[in-house]
PDB file of C-alpha atoms in Angstrom:
ATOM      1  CA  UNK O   1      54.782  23.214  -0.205  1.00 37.00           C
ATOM      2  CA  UNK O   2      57.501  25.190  -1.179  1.00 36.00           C
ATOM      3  CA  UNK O   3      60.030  22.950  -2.308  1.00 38.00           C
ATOM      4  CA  UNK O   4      60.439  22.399   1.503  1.00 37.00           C
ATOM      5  CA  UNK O   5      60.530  19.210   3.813  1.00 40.00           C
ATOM      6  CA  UNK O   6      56.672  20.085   4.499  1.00 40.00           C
ATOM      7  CA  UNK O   7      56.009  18.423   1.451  1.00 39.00           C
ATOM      8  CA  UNK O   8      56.786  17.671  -2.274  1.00 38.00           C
ATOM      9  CA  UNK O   9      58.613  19.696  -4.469  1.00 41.00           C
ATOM     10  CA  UNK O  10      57.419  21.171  -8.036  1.00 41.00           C
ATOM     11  CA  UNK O  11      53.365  20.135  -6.606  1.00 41.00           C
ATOM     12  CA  UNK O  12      50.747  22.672  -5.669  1.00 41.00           C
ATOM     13  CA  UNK O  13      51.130  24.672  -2.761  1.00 38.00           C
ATOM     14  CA  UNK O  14      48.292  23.017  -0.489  1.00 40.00           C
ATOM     15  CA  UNK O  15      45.304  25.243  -1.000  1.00 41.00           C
ATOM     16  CA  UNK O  16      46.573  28.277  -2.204  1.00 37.00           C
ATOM     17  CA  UNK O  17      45.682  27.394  -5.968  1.00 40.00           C
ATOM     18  CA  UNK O  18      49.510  27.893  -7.755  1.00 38.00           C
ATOM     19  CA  UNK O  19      51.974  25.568  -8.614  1.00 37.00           C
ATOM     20  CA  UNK O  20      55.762  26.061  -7.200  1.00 36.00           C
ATOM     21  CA  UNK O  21      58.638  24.882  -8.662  1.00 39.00           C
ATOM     22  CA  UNK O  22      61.514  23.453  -6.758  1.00 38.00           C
ATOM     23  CA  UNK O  23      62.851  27.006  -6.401  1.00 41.00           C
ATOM     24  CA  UNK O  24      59.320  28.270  -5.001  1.00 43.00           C
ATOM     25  CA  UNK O  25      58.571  30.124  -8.140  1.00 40.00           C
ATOM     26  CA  UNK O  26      55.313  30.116  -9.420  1.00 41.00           C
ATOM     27  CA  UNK O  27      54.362  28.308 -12.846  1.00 38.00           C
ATOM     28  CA  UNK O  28      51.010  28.702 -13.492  1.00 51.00           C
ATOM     29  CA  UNK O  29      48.032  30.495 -11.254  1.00 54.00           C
ATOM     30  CA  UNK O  30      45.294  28.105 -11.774  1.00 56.00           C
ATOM     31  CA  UNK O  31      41.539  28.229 -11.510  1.00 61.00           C
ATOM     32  CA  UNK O  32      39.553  27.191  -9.090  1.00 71.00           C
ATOM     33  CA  UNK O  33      37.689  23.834  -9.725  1.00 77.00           C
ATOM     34  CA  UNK O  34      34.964  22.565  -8.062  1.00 81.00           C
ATOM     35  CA  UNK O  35      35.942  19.235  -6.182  1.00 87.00           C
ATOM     36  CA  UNK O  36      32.298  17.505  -7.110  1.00 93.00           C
ATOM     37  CA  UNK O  37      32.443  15.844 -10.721  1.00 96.00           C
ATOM     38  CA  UNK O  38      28.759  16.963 -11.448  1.00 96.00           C
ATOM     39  CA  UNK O  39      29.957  21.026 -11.063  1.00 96.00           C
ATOM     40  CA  UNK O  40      32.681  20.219 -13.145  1.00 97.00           C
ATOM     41  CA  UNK O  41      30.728  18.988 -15.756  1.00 98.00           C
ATOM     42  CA  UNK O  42      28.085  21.735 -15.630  1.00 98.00           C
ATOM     43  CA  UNK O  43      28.775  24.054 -18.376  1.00 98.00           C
ATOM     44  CA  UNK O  44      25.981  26.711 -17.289  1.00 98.00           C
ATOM     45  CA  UNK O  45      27.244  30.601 -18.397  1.00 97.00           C
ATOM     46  CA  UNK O  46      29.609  28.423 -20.518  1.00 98.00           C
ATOM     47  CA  UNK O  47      29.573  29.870 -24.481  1.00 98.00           C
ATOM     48  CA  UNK O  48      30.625  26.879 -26.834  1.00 99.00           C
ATOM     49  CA  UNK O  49      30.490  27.474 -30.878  1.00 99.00           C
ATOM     50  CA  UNK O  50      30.949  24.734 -32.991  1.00 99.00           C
ATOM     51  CA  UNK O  51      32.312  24.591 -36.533  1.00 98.00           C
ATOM     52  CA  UNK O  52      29.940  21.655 -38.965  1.00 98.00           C
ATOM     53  CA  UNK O  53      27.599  22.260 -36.153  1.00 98.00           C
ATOM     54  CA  UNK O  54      24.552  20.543 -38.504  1.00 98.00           C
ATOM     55  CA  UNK O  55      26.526  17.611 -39.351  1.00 97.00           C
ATOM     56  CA  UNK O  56      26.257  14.143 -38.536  1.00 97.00           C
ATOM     57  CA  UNK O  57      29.038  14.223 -35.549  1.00 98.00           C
ATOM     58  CA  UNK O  58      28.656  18.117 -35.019  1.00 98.00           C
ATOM     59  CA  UNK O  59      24.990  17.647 -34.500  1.00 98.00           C
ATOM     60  CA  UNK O  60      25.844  15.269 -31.389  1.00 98.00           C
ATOM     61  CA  UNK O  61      28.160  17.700 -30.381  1.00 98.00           C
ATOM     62  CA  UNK O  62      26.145  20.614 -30.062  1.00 98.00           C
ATOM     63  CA  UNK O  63      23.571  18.604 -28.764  1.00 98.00           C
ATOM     64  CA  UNK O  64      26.056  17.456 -25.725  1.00 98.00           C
ATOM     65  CA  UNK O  65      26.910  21.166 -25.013  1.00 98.00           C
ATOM     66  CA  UNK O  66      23.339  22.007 -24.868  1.00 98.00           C
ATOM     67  CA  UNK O  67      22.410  19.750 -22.383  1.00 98.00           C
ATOM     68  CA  UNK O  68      25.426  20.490 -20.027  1.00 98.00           C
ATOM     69  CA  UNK O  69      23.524  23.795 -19.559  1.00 98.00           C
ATOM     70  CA  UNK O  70      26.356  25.585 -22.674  1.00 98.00           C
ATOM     71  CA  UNK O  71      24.715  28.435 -24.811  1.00 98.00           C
ATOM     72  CA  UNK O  72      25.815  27.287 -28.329  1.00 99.00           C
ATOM     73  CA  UNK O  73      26.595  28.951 -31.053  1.00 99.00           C
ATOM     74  CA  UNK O  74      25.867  26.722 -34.433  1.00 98.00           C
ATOM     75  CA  UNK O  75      28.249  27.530 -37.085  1.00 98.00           C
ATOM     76  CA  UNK O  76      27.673  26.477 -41.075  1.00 98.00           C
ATOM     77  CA  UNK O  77      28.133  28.328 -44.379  1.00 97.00           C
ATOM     78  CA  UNK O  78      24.184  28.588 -44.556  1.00 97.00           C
ATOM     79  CA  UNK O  79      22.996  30.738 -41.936  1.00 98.00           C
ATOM     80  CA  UNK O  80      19.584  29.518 -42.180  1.00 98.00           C
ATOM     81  CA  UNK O  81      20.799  25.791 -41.784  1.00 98.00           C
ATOM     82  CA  UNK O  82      22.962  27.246 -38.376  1.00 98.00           C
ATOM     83  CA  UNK O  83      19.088  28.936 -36.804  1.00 98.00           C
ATOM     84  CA  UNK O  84      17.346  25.962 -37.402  1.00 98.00           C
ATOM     85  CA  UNK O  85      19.747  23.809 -35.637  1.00 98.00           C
ATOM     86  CA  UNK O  86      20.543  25.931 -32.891  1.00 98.00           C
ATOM     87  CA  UNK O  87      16.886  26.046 -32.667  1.00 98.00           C
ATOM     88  CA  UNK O  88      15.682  22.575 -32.050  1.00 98.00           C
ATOM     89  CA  UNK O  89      18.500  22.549 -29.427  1.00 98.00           C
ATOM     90  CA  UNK O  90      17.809  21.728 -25.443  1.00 98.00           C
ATOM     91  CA  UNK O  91      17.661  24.491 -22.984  1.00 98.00           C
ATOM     92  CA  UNK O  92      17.765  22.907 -19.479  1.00 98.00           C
ATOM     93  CA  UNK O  93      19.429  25.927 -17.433  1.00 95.00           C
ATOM     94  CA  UNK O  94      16.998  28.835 -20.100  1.00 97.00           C
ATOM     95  CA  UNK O  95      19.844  29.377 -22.114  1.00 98.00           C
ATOM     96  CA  UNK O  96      19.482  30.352 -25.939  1.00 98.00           C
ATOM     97  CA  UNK O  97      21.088  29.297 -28.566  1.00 98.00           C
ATOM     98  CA  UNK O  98      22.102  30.841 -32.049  1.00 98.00           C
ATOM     99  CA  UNK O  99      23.419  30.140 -35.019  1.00 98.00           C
ATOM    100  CA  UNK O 100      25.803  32.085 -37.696  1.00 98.00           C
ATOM    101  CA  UNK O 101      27.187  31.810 -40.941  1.00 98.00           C
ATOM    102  CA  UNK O 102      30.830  30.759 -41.199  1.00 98.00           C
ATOM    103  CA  UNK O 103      33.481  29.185 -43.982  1.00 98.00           C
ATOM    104  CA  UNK O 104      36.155  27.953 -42.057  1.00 98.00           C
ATOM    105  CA  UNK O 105      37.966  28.142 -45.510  1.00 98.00           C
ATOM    106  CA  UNK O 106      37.875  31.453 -45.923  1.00 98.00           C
ATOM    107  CA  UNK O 107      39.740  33.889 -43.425  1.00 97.00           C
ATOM    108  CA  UNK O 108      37.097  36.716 -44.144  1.00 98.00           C
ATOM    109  CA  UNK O 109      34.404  34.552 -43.270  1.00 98.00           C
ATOM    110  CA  UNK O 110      35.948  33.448 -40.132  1.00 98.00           C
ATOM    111  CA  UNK O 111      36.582  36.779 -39.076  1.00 98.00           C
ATOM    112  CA  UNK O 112      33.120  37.954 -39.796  1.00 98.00           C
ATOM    113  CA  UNK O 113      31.418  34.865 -38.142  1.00 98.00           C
ATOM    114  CA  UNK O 114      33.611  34.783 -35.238  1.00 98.00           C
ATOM    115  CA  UNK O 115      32.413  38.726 -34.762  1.00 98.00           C
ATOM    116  CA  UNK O 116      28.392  37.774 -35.530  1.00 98.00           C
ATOM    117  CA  UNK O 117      28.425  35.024 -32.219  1.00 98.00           C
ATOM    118  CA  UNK O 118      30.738  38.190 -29.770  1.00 98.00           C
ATOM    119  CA  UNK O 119      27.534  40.303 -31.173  1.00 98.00           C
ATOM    120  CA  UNK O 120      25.333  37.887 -30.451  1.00 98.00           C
ATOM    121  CA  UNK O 121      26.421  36.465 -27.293  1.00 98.00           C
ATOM    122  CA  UNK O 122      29.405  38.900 -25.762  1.00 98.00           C
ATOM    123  CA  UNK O 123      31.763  36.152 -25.537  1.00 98.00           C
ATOM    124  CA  UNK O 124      33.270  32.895 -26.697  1.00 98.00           C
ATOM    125  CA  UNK O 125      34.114  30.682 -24.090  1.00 98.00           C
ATOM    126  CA  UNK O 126      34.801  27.470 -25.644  1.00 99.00           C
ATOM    127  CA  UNK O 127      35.757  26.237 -29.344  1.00 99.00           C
ATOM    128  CA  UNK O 128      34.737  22.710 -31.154  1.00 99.00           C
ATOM    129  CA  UNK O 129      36.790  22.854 -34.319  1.00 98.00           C
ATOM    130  CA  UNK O 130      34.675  20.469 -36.332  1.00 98.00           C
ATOM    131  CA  UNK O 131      33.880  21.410 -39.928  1.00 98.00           C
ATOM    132  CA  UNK O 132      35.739  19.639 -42.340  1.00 97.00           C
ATOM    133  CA  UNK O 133      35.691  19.642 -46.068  1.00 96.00           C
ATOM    134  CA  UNK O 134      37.657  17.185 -47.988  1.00 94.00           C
ATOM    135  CA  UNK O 135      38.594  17.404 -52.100  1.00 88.00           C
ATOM    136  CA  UNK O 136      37.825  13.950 -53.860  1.00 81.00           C
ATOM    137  CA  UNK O 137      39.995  11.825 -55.490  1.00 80.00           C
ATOM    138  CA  UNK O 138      43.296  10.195 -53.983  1.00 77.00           C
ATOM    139  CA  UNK O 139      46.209   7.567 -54.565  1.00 82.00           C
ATOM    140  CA  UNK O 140      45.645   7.591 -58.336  1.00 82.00           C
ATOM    141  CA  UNK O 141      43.417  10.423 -58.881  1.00 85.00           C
ATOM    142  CA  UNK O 142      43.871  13.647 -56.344  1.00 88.00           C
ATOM    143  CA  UNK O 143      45.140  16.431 -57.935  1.00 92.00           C
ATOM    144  CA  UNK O 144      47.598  18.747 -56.508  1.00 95.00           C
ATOM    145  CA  UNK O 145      44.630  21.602 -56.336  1.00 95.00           C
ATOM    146  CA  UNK O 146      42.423  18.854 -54.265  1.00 93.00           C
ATOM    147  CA  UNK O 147      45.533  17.756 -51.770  1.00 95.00           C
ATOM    148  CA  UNK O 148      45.992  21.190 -51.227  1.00 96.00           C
ATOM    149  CA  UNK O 149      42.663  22.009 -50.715  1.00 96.00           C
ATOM    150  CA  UNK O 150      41.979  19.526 -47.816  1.00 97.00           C
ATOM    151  CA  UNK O 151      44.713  21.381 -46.332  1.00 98.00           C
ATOM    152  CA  UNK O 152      42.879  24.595 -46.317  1.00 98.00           C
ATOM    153  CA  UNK O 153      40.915  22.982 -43.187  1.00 98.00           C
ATOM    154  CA  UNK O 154      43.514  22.931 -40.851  1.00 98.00           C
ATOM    155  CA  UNK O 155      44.777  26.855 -42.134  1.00 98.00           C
ATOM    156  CA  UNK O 156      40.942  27.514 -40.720  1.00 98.00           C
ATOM    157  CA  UNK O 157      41.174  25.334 -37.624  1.00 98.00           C
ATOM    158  CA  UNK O 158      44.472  27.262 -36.609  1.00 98.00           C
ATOM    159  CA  UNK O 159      43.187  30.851 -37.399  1.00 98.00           C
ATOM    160  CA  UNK O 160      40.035  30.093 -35.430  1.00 98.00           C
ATOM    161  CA  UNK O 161      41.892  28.795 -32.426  1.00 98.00           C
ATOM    162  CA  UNK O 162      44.350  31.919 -32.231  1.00 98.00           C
ATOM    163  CA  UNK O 163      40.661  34.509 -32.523  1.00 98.00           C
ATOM    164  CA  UNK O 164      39.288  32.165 -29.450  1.00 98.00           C
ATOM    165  CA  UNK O 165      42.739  32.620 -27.927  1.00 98.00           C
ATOM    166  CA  UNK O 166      43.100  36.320 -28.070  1.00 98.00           C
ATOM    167  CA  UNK O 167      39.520  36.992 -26.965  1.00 98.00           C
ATOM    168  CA  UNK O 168      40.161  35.117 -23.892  1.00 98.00           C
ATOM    169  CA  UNK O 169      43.358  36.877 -23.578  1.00 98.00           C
ATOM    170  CA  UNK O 170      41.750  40.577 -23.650  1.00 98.00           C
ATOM    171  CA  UNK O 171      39.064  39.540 -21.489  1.00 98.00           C
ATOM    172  CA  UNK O 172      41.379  38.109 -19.113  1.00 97.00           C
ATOM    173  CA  UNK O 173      39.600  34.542 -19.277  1.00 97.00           C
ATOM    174  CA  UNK O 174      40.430  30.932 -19.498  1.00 97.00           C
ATOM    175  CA  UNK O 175      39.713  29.019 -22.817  1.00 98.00           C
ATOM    176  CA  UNK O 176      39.227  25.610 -24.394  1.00 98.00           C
ATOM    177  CA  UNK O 177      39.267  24.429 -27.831  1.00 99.00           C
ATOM    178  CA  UNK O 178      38.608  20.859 -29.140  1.00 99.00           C
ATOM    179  CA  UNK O 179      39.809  20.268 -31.925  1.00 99.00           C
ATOM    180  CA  UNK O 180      38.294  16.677 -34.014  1.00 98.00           C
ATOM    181  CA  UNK O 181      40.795  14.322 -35.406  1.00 98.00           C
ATOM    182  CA  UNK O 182      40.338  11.249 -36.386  1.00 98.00           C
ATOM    183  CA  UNK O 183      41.596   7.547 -35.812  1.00 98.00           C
ATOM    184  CA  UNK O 184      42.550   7.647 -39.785  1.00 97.00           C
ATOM    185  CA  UNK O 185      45.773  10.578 -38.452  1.00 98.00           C
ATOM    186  CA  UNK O 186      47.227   7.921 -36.578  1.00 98.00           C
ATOM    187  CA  UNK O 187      47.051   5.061 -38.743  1.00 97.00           C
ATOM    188  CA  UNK O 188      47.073   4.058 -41.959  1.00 94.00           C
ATOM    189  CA  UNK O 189      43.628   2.939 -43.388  1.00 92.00           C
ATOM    190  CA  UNK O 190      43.715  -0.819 -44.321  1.00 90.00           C
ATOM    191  CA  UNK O 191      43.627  -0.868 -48.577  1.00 88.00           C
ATOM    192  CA  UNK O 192      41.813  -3.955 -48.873  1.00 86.00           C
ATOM    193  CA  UNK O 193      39.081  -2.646 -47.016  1.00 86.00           C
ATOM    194  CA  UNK O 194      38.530   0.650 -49.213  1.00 82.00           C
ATOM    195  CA  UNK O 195      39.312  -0.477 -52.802  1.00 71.00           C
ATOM    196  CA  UNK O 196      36.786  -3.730 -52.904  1.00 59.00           C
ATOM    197  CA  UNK O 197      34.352  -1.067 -52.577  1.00 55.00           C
ATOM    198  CA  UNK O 198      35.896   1.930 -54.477  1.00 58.00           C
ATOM    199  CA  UNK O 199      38.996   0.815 -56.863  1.00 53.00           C
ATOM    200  CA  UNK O 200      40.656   4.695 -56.363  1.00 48.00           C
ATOM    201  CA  UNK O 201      40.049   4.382 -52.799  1.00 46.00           C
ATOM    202  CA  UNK O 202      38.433   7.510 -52.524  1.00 53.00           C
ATOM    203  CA  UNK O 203      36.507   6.587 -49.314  1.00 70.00           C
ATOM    204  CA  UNK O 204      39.934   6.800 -47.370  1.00 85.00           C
ATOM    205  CA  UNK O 205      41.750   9.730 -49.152  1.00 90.00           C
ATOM    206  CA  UNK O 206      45.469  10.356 -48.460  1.00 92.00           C
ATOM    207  CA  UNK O 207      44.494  13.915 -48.486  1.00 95.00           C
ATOM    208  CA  UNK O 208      42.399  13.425 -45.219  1.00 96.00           C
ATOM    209  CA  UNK O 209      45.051  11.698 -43.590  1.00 96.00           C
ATOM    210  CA  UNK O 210      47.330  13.942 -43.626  1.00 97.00           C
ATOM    211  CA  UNK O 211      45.049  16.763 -42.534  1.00 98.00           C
ATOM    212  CA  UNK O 212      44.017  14.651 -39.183  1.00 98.00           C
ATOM    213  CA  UNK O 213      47.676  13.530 -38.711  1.00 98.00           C
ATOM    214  CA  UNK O 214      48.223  17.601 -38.976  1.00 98.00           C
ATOM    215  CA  UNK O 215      45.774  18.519 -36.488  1.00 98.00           C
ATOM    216  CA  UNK O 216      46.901  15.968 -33.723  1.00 98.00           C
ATOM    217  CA  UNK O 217      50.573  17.350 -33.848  1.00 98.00           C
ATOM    218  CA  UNK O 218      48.795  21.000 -34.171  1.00 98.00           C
ATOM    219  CA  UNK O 219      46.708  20.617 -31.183  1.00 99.00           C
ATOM    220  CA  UNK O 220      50.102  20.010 -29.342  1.00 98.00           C
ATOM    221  CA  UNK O 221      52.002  22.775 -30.391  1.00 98.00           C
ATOM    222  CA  UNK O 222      48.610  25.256 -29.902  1.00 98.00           C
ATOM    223  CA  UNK O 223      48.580  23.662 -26.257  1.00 98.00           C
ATOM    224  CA  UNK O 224      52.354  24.105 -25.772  1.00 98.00           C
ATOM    225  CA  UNK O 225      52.486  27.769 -26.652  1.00 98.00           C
ATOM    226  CA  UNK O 226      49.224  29.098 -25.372  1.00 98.00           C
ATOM    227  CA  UNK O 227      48.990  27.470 -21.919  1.00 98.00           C
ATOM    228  CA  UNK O 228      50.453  30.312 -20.112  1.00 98.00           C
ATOM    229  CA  UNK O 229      47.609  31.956 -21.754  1.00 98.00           C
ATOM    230  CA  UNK O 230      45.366  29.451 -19.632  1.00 98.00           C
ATOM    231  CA  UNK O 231      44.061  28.445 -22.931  1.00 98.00           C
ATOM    232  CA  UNK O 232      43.570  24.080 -23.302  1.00 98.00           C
ATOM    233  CA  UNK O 233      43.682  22.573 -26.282  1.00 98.00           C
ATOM    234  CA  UNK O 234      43.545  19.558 -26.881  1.00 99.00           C
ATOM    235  CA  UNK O 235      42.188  16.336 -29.579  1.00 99.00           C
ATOM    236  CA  UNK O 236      39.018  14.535 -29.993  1.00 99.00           C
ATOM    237  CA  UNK O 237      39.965  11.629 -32.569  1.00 98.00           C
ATOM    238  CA  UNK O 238      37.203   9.407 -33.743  1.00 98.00           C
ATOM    239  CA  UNK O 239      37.183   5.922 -35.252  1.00 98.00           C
ATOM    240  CA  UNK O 240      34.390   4.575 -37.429  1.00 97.00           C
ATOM    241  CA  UNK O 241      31.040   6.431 -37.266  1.00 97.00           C
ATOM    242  CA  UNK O 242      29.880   5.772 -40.874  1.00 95.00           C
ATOM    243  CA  UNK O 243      26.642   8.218 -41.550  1.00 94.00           C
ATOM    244  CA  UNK O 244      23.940   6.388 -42.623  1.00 93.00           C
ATOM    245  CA  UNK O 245      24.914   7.256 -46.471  1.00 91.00           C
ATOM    246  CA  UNK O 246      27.718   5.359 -45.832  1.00 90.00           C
ATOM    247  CA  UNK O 247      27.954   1.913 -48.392  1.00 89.00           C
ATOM    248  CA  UNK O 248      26.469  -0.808 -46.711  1.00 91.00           C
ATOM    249  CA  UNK O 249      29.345  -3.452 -47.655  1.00 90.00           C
ATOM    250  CA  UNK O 250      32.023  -0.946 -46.454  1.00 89.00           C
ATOM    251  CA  UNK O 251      30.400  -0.897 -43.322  1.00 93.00           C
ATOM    252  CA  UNK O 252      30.807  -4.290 -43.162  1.00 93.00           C
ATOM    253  CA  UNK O 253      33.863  -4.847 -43.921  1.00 91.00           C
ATOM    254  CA  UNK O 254      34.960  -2.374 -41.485  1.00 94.00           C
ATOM    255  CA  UNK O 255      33.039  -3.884 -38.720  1.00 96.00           C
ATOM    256  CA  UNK O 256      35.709  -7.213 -39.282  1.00 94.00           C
ATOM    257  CA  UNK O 257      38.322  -4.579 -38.692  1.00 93.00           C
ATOM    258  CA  UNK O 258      37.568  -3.891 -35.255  1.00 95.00           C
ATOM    259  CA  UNK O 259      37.714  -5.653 -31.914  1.00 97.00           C
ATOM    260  CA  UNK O 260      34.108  -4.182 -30.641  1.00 98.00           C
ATOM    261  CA  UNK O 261      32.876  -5.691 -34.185  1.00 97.00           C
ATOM    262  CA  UNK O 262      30.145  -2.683 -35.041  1.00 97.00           C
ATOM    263  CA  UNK O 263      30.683   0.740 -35.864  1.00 98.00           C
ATOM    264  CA  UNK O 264      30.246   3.961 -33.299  1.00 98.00           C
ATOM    265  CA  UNK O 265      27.250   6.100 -33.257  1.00 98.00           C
ATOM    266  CA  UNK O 266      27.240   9.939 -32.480  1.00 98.00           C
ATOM    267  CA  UNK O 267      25.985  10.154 -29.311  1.00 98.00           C
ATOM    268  CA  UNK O 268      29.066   7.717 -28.139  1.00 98.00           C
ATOM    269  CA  UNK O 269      31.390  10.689 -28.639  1.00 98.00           C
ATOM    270  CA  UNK O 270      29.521  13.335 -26.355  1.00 98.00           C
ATOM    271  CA  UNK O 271      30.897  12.049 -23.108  1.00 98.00           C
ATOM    272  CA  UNK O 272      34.714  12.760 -24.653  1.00 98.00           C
ATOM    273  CA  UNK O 273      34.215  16.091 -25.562  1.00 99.00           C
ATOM    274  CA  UNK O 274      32.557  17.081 -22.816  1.00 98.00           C
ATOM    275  CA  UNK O 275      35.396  16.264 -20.402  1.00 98.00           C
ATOM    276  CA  UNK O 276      37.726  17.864 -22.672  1.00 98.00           C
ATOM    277  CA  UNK O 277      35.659  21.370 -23.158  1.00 98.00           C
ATOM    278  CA  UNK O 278      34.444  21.348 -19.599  1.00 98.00           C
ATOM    279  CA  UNK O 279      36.371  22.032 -16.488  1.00 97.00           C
ATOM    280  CA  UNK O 280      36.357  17.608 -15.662  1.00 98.00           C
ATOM    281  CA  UNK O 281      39.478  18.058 -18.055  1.00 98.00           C
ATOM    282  CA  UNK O 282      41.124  21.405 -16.065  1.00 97.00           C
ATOM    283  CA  UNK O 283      44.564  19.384 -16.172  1.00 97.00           C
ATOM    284  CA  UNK O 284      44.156  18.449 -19.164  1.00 98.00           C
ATOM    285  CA  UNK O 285      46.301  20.047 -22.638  1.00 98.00           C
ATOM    286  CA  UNK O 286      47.866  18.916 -25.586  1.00 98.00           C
ATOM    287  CA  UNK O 287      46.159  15.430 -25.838  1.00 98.00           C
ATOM    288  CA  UNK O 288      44.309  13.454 -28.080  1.00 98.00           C
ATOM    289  CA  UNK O 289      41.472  11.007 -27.267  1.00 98.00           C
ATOM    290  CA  UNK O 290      41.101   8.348 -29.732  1.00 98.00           C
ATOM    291  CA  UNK O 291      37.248   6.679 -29.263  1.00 98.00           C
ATOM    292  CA  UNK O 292      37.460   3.887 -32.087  1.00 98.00           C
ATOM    293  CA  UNK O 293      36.206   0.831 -30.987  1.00 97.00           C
ATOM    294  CA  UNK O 294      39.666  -0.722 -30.728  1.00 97.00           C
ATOM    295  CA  UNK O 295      40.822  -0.274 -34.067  1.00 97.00           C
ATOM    296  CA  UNK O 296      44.117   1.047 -33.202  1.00 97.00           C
ATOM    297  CA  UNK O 297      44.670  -1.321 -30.322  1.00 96.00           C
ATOM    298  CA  UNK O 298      45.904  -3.624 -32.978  1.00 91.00           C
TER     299      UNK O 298
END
């Protein structure tokens, strides 16, 4: 309806696949969606490349993509490191994967590595902003050089996001991009927890938490701006999924911090992003999904 008495105003126009405002103008054309949640989840024809793609969350990541039926393109500074992974990936719907070398800290390498997966693959469908590098030290010891430096990943994050966005633009195609935050850019990390096992605290750097609080309030503005662009963005926060490098007391000690009592494990986080990068989250821009076990219900 049409802002009419045959039905609600500012709703979509039943069947005809726009939006009207109370005025009867249209907002936003958008794409069709199959009703069934198991089409909406398939990701076949779907091109997904993920920054930190051999890490220990981007692995599960890329590995979620994969099996939706997503040719992935595996992203790390070694190229070498990028083919093997993309390599030992799934294939369920014969797709092939590939992987390329890219420094999300350095614009020419982001330019060039966006450019080697259009070479490789013809498009980009779909963006998992992922890598993250952070500079030690913190309360006592970061330097100015190392704060700043951790910074340098969202400057990456946001110049990747606008080459997805204006390759979906010329091509005339929708887009998504995921970007990973983290529990730790919504709330403060509890000292006591941190300093029993490292007196500087530099497991839980101040550094990092300003870069995730950054790229929750980023994702919003990228999602404001760019959905007339039919471009979703949105956040993919985790809590606690400790590597298993990760100090076994500090594990412990985090495990009292949260109501679930244990920490999260990789594969817990593939469900998440694949609503967000798949059409199951169509409606869906400018939020962040926090998977933490609890720890911020409290």
């Amino acid at each position: 309806a049409k802002g009419t008495d045959d039905g609600p105003k500012g709703v979509e126009a039943g069947g005809s696949g726009a939006f009207y405002g109370s005025q009867g103008e249209t907002w936003v054309d958008h794409p069709a969606v199959k009703p069934d949640l198991m089409s909406q989840l398939d990701m076949k024809g779907k091109v997904a490349l993920v920054t930190g793609g051999c890490g220990w969350l981007g692995s599960a990541f890329c590995l979620a993509l994969a099996e939706m039926g997503a040719i992935v393109v595996v992203t790390s500074r070694e190229v070498e490191r990028a083919e093997a992974q993309a390599a030992a990936l799934p294939t369920p719907s014969g797709q092939v994967h590939v992987g390329v070398a890219l420094n999300h800290l350095e614009e020419a390498s982001i330019e060039s590595g966006f450019a080697a997966a259009l070479a490789k693959c013809g498009k980009v469908d779909v963006l998992i902003n992922n890598g993250v590098s952070v500079a030690p030290g913190d309360i006592t010891t970061c330097t100015f050089e190392d704060f700043h430096k951790t910074q340098l990943n969202n400057t990456g994050l946001f110049i990747l996001g606008r080459y997805l966005r204006n390759h979906c633009v010329e091509r005339g195609s929708p887009g998504c991009i995921v970007n990973i935050g983290s529990m730790y850019g919504e709330v403060a990390s509890y000292p006591d927890t941190y300093t029993h096992t490292n007196p500087t605290g530099d497991a839980s750097p101040a550094s990092y938490h300003c870069l995730k609080g950054g790229t929750i309030h980023l994702t919003r503005h990228m999602a404001a701006y760019w959905a007339s662009d039919r471009i979703r963005v949105n956040c993919l926060s985790p809590g606690p999924f400790p590597s298993p490098k990760a100090p076994a007391q500090l594990v412990e000690r985090l495990e009292q911090k949260l109501p679930m009592k244990r920490m999260g494990t990789p594969t817990e986080l593939k469900g998440p992003l694949i609503l967000l990068a798949s059409d199951a989250g169509s409606f869906m821009t400018g939020c962040n999904i926090t998977v933490d076990g609890g720890w911020t219900a409290w």
